Coordinates of C-alpha atoms in Angstrom, one line a residue:
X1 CA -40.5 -1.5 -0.4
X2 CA -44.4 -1.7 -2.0
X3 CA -44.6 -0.7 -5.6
X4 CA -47.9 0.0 -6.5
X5 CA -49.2 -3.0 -8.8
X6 CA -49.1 -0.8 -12.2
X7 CA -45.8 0.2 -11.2
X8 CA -44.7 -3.5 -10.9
X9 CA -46.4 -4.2 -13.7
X10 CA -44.0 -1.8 -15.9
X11 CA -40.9 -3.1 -14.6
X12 CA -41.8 -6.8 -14.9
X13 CA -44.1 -8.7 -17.4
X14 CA -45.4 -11.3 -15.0
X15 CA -44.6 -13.3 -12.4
X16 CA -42.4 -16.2 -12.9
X17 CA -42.4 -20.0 -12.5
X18 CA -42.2 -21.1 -8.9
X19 CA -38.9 -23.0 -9.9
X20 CA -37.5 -19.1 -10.3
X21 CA -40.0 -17.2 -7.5
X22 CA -36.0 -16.8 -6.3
X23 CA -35.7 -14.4 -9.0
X24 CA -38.1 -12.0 -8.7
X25 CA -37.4 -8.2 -8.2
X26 CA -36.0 -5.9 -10.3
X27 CA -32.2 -6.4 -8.6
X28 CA -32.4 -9.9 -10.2
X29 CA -33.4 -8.9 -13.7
X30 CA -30.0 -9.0 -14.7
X31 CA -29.4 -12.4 -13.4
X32 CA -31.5 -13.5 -16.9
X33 CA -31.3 -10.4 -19.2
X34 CA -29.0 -8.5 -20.8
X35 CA -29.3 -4.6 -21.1
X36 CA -31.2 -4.9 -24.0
X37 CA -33.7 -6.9 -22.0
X38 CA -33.6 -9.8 -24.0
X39 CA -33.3 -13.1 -22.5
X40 CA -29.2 -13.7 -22.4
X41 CA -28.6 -17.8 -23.0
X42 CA -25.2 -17.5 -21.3
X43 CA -26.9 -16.4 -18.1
X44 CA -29.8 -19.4 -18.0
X45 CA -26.4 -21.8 -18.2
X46 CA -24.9 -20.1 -15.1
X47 CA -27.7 -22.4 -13.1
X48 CA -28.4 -24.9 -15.6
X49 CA -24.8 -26.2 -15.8
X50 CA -26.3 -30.1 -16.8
X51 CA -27.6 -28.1 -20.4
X52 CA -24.6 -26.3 -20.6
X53 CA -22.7 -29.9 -20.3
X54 CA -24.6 -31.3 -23.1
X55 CA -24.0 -28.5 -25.4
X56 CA -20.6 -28.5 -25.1
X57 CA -20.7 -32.7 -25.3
X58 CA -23.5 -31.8 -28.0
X59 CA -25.4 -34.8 -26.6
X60 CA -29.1 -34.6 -25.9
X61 CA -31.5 -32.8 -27.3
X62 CA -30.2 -29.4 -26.5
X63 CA -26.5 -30.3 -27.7
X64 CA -27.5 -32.5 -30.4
X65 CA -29.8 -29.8 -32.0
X66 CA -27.6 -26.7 -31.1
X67 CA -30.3 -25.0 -28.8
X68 CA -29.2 -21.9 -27.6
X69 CA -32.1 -19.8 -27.9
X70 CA -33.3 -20.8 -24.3
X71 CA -37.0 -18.8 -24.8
X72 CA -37.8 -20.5 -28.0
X73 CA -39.2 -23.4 -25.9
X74 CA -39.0 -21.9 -22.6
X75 CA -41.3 -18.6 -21.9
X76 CA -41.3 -17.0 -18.3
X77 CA -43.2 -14.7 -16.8
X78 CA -46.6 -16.7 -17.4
X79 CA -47.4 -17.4 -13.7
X80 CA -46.4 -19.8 -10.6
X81 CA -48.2 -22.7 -12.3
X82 CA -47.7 -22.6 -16.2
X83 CA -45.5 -25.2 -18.0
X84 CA -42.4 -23.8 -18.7
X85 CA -41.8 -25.9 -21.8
X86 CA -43.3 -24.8 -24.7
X87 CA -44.0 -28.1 -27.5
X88 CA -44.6 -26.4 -31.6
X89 CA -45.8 -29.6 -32.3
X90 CA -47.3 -30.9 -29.2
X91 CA -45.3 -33.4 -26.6
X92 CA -46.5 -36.3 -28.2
X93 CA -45.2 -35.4 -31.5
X94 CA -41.8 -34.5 -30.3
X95 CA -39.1 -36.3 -33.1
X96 CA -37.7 -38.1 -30.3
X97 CA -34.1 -39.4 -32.2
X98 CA -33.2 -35.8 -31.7
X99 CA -32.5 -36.8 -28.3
X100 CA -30.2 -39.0 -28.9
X101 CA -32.7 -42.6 -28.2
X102 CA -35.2 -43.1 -31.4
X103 CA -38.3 -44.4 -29.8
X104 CA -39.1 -47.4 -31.9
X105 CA -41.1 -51.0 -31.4
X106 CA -43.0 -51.2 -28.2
X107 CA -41.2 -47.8 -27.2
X108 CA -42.8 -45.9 -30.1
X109 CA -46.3 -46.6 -28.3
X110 CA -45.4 -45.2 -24.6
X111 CA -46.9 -42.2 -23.0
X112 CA -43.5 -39.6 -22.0
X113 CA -44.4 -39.6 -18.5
X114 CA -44.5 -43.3 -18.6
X115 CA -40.5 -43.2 -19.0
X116 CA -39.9 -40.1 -17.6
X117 CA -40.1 -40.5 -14.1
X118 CA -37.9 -39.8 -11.2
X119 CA -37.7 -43.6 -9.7
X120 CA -35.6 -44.0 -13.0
X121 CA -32.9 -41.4 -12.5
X122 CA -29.7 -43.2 -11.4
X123 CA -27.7 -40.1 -11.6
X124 CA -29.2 -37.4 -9.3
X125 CA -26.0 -35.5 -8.0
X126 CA -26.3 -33.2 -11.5
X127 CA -29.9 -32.5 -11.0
X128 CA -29.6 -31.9 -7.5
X129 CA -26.8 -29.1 -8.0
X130 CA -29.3 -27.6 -10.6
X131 CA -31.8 -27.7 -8.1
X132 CA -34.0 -29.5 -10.7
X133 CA -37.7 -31.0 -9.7
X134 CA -37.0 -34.7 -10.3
X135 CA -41.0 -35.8 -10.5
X136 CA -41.3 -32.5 -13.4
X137 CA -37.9 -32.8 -15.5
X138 CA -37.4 -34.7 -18.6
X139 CA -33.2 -35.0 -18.2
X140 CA -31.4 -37.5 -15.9
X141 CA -32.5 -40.6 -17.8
X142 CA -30.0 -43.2 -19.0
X143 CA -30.5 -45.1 -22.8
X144 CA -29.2 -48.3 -21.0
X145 CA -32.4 -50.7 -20.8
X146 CA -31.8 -51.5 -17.5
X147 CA -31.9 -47.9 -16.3
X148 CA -35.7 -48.5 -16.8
X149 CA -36.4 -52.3 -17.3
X150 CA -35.8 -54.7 -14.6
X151 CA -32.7 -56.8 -15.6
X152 CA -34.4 -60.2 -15.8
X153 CA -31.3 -62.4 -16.4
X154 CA -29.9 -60.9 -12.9
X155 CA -26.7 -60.4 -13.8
X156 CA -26.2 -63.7 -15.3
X157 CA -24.8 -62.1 -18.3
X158 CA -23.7 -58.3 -19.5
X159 CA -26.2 -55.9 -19.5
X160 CA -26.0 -55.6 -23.5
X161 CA -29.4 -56.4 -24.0
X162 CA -29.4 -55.2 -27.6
X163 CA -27.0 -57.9 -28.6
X164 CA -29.8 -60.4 -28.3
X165 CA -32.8 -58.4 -27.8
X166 CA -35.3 -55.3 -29.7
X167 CA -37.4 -52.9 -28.6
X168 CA -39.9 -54.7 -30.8
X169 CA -40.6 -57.4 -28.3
X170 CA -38.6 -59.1 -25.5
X171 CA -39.3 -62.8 -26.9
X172 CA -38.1 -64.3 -28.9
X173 CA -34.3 -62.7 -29.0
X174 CA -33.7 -62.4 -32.4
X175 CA -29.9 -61.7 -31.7
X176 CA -29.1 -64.5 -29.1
X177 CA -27.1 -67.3 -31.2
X178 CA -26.6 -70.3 -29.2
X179 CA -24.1 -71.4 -31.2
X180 CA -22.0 -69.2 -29.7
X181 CA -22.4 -70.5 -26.3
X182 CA -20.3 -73.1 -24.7
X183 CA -23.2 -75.7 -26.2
X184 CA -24.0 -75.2 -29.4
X185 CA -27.7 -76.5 -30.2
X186 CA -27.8 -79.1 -32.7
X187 CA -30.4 -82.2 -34.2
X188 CA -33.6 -82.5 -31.6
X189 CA -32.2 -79.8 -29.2
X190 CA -33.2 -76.7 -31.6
X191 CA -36.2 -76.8 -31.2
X192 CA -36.4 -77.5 -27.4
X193 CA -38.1 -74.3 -25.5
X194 CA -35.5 -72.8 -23.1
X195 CA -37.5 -73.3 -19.7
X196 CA -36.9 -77.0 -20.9
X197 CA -33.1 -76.4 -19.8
X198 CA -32.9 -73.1 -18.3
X199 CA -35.4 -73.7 -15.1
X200 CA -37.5 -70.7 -13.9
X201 CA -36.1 -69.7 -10.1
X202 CA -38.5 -67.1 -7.8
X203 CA -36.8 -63.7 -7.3
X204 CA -37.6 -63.2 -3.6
X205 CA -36.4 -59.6 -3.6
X206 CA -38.9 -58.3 -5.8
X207 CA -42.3 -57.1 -4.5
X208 CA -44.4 -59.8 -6.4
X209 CA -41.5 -62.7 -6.7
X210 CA -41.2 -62.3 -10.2
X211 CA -39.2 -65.6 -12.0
X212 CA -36.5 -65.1 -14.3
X213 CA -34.6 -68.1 -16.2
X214 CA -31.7 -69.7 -14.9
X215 CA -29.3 -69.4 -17.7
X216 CA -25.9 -70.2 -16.2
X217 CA -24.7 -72.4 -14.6
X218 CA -26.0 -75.3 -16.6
X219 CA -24.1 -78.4 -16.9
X220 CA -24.2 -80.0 -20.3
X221 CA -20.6 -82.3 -20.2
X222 CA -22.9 -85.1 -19.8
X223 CA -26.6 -86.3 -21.6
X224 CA -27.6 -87.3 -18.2
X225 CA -27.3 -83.7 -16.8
X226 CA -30.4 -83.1 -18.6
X227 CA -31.6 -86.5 -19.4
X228 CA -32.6 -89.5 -17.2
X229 CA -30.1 -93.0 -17.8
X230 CA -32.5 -95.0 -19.6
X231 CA -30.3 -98.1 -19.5
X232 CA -29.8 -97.3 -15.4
X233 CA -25.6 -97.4 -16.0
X234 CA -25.3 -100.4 -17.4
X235 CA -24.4 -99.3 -21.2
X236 CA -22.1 -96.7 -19.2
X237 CA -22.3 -92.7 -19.0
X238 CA -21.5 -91.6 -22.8
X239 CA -24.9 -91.7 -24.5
X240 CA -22.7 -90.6 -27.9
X241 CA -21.1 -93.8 -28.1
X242 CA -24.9 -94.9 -29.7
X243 CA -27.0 -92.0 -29.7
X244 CA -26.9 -88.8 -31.1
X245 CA -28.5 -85.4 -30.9
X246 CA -30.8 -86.4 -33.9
X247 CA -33.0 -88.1 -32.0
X248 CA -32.9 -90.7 -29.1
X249 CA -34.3 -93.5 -31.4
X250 CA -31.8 -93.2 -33.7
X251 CA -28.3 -94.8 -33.4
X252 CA -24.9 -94.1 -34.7
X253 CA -24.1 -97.1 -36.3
X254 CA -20.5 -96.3 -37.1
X255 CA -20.0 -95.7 -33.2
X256 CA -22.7 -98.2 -31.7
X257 CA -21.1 -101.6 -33.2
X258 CA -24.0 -104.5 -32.1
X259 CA -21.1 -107.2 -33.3
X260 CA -19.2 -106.2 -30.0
X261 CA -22.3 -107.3 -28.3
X262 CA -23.8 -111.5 -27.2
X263 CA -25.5 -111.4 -30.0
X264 CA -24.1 -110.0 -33.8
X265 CA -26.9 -108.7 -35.6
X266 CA -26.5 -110.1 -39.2
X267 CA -28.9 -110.9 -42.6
X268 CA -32.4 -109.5 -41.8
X269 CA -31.9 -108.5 -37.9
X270 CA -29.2 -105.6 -39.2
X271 CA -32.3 -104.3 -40.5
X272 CA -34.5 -104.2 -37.8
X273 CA -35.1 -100.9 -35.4
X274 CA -33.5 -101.2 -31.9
X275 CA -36.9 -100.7 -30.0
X276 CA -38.1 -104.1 -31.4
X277 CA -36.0 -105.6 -29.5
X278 CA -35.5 -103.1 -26.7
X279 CA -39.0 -101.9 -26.6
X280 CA -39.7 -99.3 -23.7
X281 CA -40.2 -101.3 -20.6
X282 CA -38.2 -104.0 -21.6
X283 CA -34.2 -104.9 -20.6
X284 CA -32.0 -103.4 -22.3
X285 CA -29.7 -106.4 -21.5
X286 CA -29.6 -109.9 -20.5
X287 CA -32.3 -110.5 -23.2
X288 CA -32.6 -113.9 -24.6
X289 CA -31.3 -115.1 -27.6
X290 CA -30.6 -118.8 -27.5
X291 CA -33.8 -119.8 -29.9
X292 CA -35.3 -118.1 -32.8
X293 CA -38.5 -118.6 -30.4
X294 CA -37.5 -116.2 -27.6
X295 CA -37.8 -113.7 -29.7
X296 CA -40.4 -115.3 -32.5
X297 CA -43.3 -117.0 -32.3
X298 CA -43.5 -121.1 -33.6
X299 CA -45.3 -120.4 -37.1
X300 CA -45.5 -123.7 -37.7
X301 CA -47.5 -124.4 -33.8
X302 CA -44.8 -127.3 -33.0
X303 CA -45.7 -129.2 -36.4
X304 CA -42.1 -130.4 -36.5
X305 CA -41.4 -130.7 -32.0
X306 CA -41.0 -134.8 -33.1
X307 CA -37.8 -134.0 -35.3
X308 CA -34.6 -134.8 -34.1
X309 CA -33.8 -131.1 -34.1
X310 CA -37.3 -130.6 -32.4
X311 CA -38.4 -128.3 -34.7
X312 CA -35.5 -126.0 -34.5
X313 CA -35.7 -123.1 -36.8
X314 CA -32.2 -123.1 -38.0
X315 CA -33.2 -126.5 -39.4
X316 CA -34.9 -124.7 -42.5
X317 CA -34.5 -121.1 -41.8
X318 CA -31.8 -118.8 -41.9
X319 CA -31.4 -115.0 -40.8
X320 CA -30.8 -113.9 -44.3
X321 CA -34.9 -114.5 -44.4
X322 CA -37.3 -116.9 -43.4
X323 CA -38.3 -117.5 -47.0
X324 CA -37.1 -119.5 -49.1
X325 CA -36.2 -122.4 -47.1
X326 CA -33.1 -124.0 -46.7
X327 CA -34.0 -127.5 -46.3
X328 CA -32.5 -129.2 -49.1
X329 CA -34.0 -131.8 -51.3
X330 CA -31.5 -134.2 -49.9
X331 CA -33.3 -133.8 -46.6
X332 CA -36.6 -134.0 -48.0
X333 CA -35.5 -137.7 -49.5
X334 CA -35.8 -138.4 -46.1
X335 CA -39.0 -138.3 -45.6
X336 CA -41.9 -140.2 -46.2
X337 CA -42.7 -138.8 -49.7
X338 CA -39.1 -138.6 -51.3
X339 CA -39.0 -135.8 -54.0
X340 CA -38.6 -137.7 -57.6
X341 CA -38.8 -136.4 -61.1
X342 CA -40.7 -133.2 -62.0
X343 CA -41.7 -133.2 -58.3
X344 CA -37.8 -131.5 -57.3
X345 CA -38.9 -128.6 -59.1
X346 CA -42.4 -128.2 -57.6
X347 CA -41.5 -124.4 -55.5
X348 CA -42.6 -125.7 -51.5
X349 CA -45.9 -124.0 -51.4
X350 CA -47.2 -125.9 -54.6
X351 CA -47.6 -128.3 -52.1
X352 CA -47.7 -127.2 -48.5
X353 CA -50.4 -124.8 -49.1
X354 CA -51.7 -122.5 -46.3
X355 CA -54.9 -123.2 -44.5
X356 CA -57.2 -120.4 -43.3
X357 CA -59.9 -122.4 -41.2
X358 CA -62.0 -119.5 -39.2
X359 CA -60.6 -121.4 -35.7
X360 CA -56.5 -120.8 -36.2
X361 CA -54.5 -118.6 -38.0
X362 CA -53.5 -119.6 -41.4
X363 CA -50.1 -121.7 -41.5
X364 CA -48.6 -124.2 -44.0
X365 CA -49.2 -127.8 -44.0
X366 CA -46.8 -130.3 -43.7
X367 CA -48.3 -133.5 -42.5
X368 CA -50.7 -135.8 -45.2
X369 CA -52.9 -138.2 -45.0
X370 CA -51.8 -140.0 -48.2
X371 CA -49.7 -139.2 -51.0
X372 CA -51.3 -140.5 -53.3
X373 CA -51.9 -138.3 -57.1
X374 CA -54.9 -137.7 -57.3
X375 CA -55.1 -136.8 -53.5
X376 CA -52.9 -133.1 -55.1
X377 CA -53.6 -133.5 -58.9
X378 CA -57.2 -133.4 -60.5
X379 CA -58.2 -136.7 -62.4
X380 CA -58.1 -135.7 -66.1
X381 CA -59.6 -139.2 -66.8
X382 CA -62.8 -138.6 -64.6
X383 CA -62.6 -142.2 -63.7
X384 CA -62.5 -143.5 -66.8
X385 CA -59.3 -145.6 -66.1
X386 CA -60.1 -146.3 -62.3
X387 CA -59.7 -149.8 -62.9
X388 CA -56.5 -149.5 -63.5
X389 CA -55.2 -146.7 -61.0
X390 CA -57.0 -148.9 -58.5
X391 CA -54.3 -150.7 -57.5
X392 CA -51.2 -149.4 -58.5
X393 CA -52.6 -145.3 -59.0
X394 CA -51.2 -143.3 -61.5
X395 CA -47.8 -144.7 -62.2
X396 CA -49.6 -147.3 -63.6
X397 CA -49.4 -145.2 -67.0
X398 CA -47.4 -142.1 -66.2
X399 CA -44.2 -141.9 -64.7
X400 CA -42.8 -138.6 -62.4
X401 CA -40.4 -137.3 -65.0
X402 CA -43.2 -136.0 -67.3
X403 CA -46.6 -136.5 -67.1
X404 CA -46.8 -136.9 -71.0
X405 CA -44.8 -139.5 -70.9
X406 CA -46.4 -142.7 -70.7
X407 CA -45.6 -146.7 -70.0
X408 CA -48.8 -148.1 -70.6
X409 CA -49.0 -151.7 -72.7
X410 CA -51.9 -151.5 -74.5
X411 CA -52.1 -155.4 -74.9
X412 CA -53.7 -155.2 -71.8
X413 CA -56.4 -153.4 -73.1
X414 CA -59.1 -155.0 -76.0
X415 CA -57.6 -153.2 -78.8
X416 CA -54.0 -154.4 -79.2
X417 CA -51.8 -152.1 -81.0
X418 CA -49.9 -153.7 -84.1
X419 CA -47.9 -152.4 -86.5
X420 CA -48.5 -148.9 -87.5
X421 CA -50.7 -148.2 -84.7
X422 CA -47.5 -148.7 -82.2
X423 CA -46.3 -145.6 -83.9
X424 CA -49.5 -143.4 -83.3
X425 CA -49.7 -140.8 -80.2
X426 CA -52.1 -141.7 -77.8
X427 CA -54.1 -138.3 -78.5
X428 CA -54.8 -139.7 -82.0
X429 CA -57.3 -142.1 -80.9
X430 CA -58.4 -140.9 -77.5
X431 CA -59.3 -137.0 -78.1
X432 CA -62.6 -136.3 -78.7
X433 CA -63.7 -132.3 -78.7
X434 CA -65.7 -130.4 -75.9
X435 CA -68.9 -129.9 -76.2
X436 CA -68.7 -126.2 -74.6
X437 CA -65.9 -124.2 -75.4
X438 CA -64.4 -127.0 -78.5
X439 CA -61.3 -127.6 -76.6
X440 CA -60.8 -131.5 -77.1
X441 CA -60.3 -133.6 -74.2
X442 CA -59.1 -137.3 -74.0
X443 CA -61.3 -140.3 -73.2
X444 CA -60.3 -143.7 -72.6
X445 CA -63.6 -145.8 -72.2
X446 CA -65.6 -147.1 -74.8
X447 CA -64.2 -146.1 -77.9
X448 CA -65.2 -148.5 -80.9
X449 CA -62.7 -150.9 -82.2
X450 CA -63.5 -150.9 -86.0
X451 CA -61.2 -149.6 -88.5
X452 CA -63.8 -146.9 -89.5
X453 CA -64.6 -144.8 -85.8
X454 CA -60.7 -143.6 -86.8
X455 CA -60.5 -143.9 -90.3
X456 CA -62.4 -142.9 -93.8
X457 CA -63.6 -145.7 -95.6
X458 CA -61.7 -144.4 -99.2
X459 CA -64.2 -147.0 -101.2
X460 CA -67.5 -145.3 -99.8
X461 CA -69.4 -148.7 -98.7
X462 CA -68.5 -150.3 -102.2
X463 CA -66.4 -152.9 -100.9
X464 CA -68.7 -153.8 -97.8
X465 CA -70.7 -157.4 -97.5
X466 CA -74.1 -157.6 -98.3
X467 CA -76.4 -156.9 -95.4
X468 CA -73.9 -154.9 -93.9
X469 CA -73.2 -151.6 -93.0
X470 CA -69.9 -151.0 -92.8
X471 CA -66.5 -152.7 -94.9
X472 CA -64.7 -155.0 -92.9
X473 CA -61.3 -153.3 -94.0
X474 CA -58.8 -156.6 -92.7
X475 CA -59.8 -158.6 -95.9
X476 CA -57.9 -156.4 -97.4
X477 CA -55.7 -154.9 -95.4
X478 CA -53.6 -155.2 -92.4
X479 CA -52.1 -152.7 -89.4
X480 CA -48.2 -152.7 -91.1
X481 CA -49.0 -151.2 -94.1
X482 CA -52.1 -149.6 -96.1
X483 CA -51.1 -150.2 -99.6
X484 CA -50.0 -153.6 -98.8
X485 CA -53.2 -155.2 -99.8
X486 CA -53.9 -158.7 -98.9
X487 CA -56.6 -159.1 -101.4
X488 CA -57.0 -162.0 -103.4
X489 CA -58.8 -161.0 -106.9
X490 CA -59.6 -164.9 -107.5
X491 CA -60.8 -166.3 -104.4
X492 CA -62.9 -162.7 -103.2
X493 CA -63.3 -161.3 -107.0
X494 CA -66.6 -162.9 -109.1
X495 CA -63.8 -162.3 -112.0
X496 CA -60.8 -164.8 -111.8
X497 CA -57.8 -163.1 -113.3
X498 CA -55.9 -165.7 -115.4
X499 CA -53.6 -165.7 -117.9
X500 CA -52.2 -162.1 -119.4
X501 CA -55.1 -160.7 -116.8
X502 CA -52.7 -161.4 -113.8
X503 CA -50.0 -158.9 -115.0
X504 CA -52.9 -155.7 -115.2
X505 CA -52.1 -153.1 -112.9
X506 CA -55.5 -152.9 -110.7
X507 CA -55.5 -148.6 -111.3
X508 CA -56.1 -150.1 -115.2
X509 CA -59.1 -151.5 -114.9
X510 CA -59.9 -149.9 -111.5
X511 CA -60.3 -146.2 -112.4
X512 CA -61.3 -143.1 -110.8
X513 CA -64.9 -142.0 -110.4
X514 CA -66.5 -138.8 -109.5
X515 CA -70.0 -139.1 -107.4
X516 CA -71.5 -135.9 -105.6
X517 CA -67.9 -134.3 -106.3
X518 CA -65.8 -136.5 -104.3
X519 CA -63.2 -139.1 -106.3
X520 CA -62.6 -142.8 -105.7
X521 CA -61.5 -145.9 -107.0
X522 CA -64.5 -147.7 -108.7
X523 CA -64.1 -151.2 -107.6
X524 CA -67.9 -152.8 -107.9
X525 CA -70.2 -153.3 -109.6
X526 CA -68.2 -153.7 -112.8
X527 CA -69.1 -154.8 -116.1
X528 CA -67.0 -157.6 -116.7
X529 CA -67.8 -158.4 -120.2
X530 CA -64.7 -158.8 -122.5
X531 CA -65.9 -155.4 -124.6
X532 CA -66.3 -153.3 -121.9
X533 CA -62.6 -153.2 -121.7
X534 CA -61.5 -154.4 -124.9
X535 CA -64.1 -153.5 -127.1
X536 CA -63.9 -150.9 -130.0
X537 CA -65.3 -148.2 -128.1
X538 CA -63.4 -149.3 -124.6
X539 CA -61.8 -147.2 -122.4
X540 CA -59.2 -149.5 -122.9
X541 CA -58.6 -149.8 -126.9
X542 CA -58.8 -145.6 -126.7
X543 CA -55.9 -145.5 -124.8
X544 CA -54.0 -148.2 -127.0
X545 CA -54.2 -146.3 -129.9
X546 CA -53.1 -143.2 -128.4

């Protein structure tokens, strides 16, 4: 029957959604309302049985929250086409942990409708029964993350993604330990990206092939599962015997024992890193080893090939270090220049100096022209004794022991030495001082033989002859002894001492005299009058009567 439109309009306040067109007439008012005409909650969960579930489960949003004031959120009777869901706060500011699923991370930022879609319901039997418009409704979804992500381990492992996984990003998996795995990561592997291990493999059976990581199986009982054999078998198939996880150039000594091997390393070769011996490239075994040259080049350039040992390192050399040597002075006796004297305690490179010509590489010398001293030692003498050295060089004065001490007979120079001049160092006589810096420095040629180029004439030119310039002191005097005058007062003396005169101590008539503030024995010109010494007013007769 046709009601006139005003009619309708009293008995019903609009037209409802299409989802409840089913409804309409006034027989099927009481299919929502009560008598009192207000919408009766009961009666909406007659159809929606899913709600009704998840109030008595109080899950969701509706059983989580309590809803069961049904036209607080839903209003009818606003057309075909309105929305029956009616958002305070808007959608997008919907408190979304009331649902049961806080959206936080990456989720926080994704439109509803982004989630909310129908390819994503799993479960559609319940909706289905509702009679619920998958592509408009908001329930159905699961909080599993592959009921809307794509499970891109493919069932490698359980679907727990939170355990290793956040909604914050998907790399890198905060939660995955690997430690917990059946190979724990340790040394160089930490830091080792996981495609390194884990290869990518093609997933045919999605619609653009995406690649996912191949986590299991992956054998790891053996290095060269992942690694190539970089000794191609021959040190066998358990890399941990020498290496470990730390790196691959570094070696477990305590397992890797180089003793068991051809060739013990011991003195300086325990030191010495495996690669520079094994460098990359190179053999790993069957190396050679039988000379310090297969390994080490001939420093010396075959100076030493004539030697009985020809020229064998092991001759001098030891693998406790190359330096010092080890070749003995008894071995050095047997060469050409035999090691005497201070010479045993010369160190080797005093003499076997390095030479750095601009044509070879600088290496020690060993083979001399001469041996002569002066061809290694400077000539402190700057010739002045070459007449001598000539022949028999410089052990004609010096001897190896010392260089201070010297053999040199001076009788076979012009100035013999007698008496107390045997007893006088050589510097004595042969020093003279620098004329630069005032050190003194010896000298051999020339020096004048006369008493006074050495000594101080005490009797300041009294004593000397007429004419002459200088007092010939050996009249007097000879080389034993000083005070052991050879004067003789009568023969040399214009005054002859006779009689009581022979017993006078010379200091009693020869007295002390003061000229220009020096003091010496007056000796001539006297006065040898009788008064002057024993006259009233003497000297003399003074001291008598005192």
């Amino acid at each position: 029957m046709l009601l006139h439109p005003s009619i309708r309009a009293q008995l019903s306040p609009g037209e409802l959604h299409e989802s409840h067109a089913f409804l309409e007439g006034v027989e099927n008012c009481s299919q929502c309302h009560g008598t009192d005409r207000k919408l009766a909650a009961d009666r909406c969960l007659i159809c929606h049985t899913i709600i009704k579930e998840e109030l008595g489960a109080h899950s969701g949003l509706h059983g989580g929250q309590g809803y069961k004031e049904c036209q607080t959120c839903h209003v009818e009777h606003q057309g075909r086409k309105v929305d029956l869901i009616y958002w305070k706060s808007g959608q997008k500011n919907l408190d979304h942990a009331q649902t049961g699923f806080a959206l936080i991370g990456k989720h926080a930022a994704v439109e509803c409708r982004s989630c909310h879609l129908e390819k994503f319901i799993k479960d559609r039997a319940p909706l289905a029964r509702d009679k619920v418009t998958l592509s408009r409704t908001f329930l159905g979804l699961d909080t599993a993350c592959v009921s809307c992500h794509v499970d891109e381990h493919r069932g490698q492992v359980a679907l727990t993604c939170g355990q290793c996984h956040n909604s914050v990003s998907w790399k890198p998996a905060p939660g995955f330990d690997h430690s917990k795995t059946k190979y724990a990561l340790t040394g160089k592997h930490v830091n080792i990206l996981c495609a390194k291990c884990h290869p990518s493999i093609i997933d045919s059976s999605t619609e653009r092939h995406q690649s996912y990581l191949k986590l299991t199986p992956i054998p790891h009982d053996q290095c060269t599962a992942c690694h190539a054999d970089a000794h191609k078998g021959k040190l066998g198939d358990n890399c941990s015997n020498c290496h470990t996880p730390e790196g691959w150039h570094v070696t477990d000594a305590a397992k890797f024992d180089h003793r068991r091997t051809r060739y013990p390393l011991e003195g300086k070769h325990a030191a010495v890193t495996c690669n520079k011996c094994h460098s990359p490239g190179k053999a790993k075994t069957d190396l050679r080893f039988g000379t310090c040259r297969d390994c080490h080049t001939d420093f010396h350039q075959n100076a030493f090939a004539k030697r009985t040992s020809k020229g064998a390192c092991e001759e001098c050399h030891s693998v406790a270090g190359y330096s010092p040597a080890r070749f003995l002075l008894v071995q050095h006796d047997s060469t050409d220049y035999p090691l005497r004297g201070a010479h045993r305690a010369v160190p080797c490179v005093a003499c076997h100096k390095t030479s750095s010509a601009s044509t070879q590489a600088a290496q020690y010398q060993f083979r001399f022209v001469s041996t002569k001293c002066l061809d290694c030692h400077r000539d402190p003498h700057h010739g002045e004794v070459k007449k001598y050295v000539k022949d028999k060089g410089c052990e004609f004065c010096h001897v190896d022991q010392s260089w201070t001490q010297v053999t040199f007979d001076h009788d076979l120079a012009p100035f013999h030495l007698e008496g107390k001049h045997r007893s006088v160092t050589c510097a004595k006589c042969h020093t003279v001082p620098a004329k630069n810096n005032g050190d003194s420095t010896l000298t051999f040629a020339g020096p004048v033989r006369q008493c006074q180029n050495c000594h101080e004439d005490v009797h300041r030119g009294q004593l000397a002859a007429a004419g002459a310039k200088k007092t010939e002191c050996k009249s007097c005097h000879t080389a034993e002894n000083w005070r052991n005058a050879t004067f003789d007062h009568n023969r040399s003396a214009r005054f002859k001492l006779e009689g009581a005169h022979k017993n006078v101590p010379c200091q009693k008539c020869h007295r002390p005299t003061v000229v220009n503030g020096k003091t010496f024995v007056a000796y001539k010109p006297l006065d040898i009058t009788c008064a002057s010494c024993h006259g009233a007013s003497s000297a003399l007769d003074k001291e008598k009567r005192l």
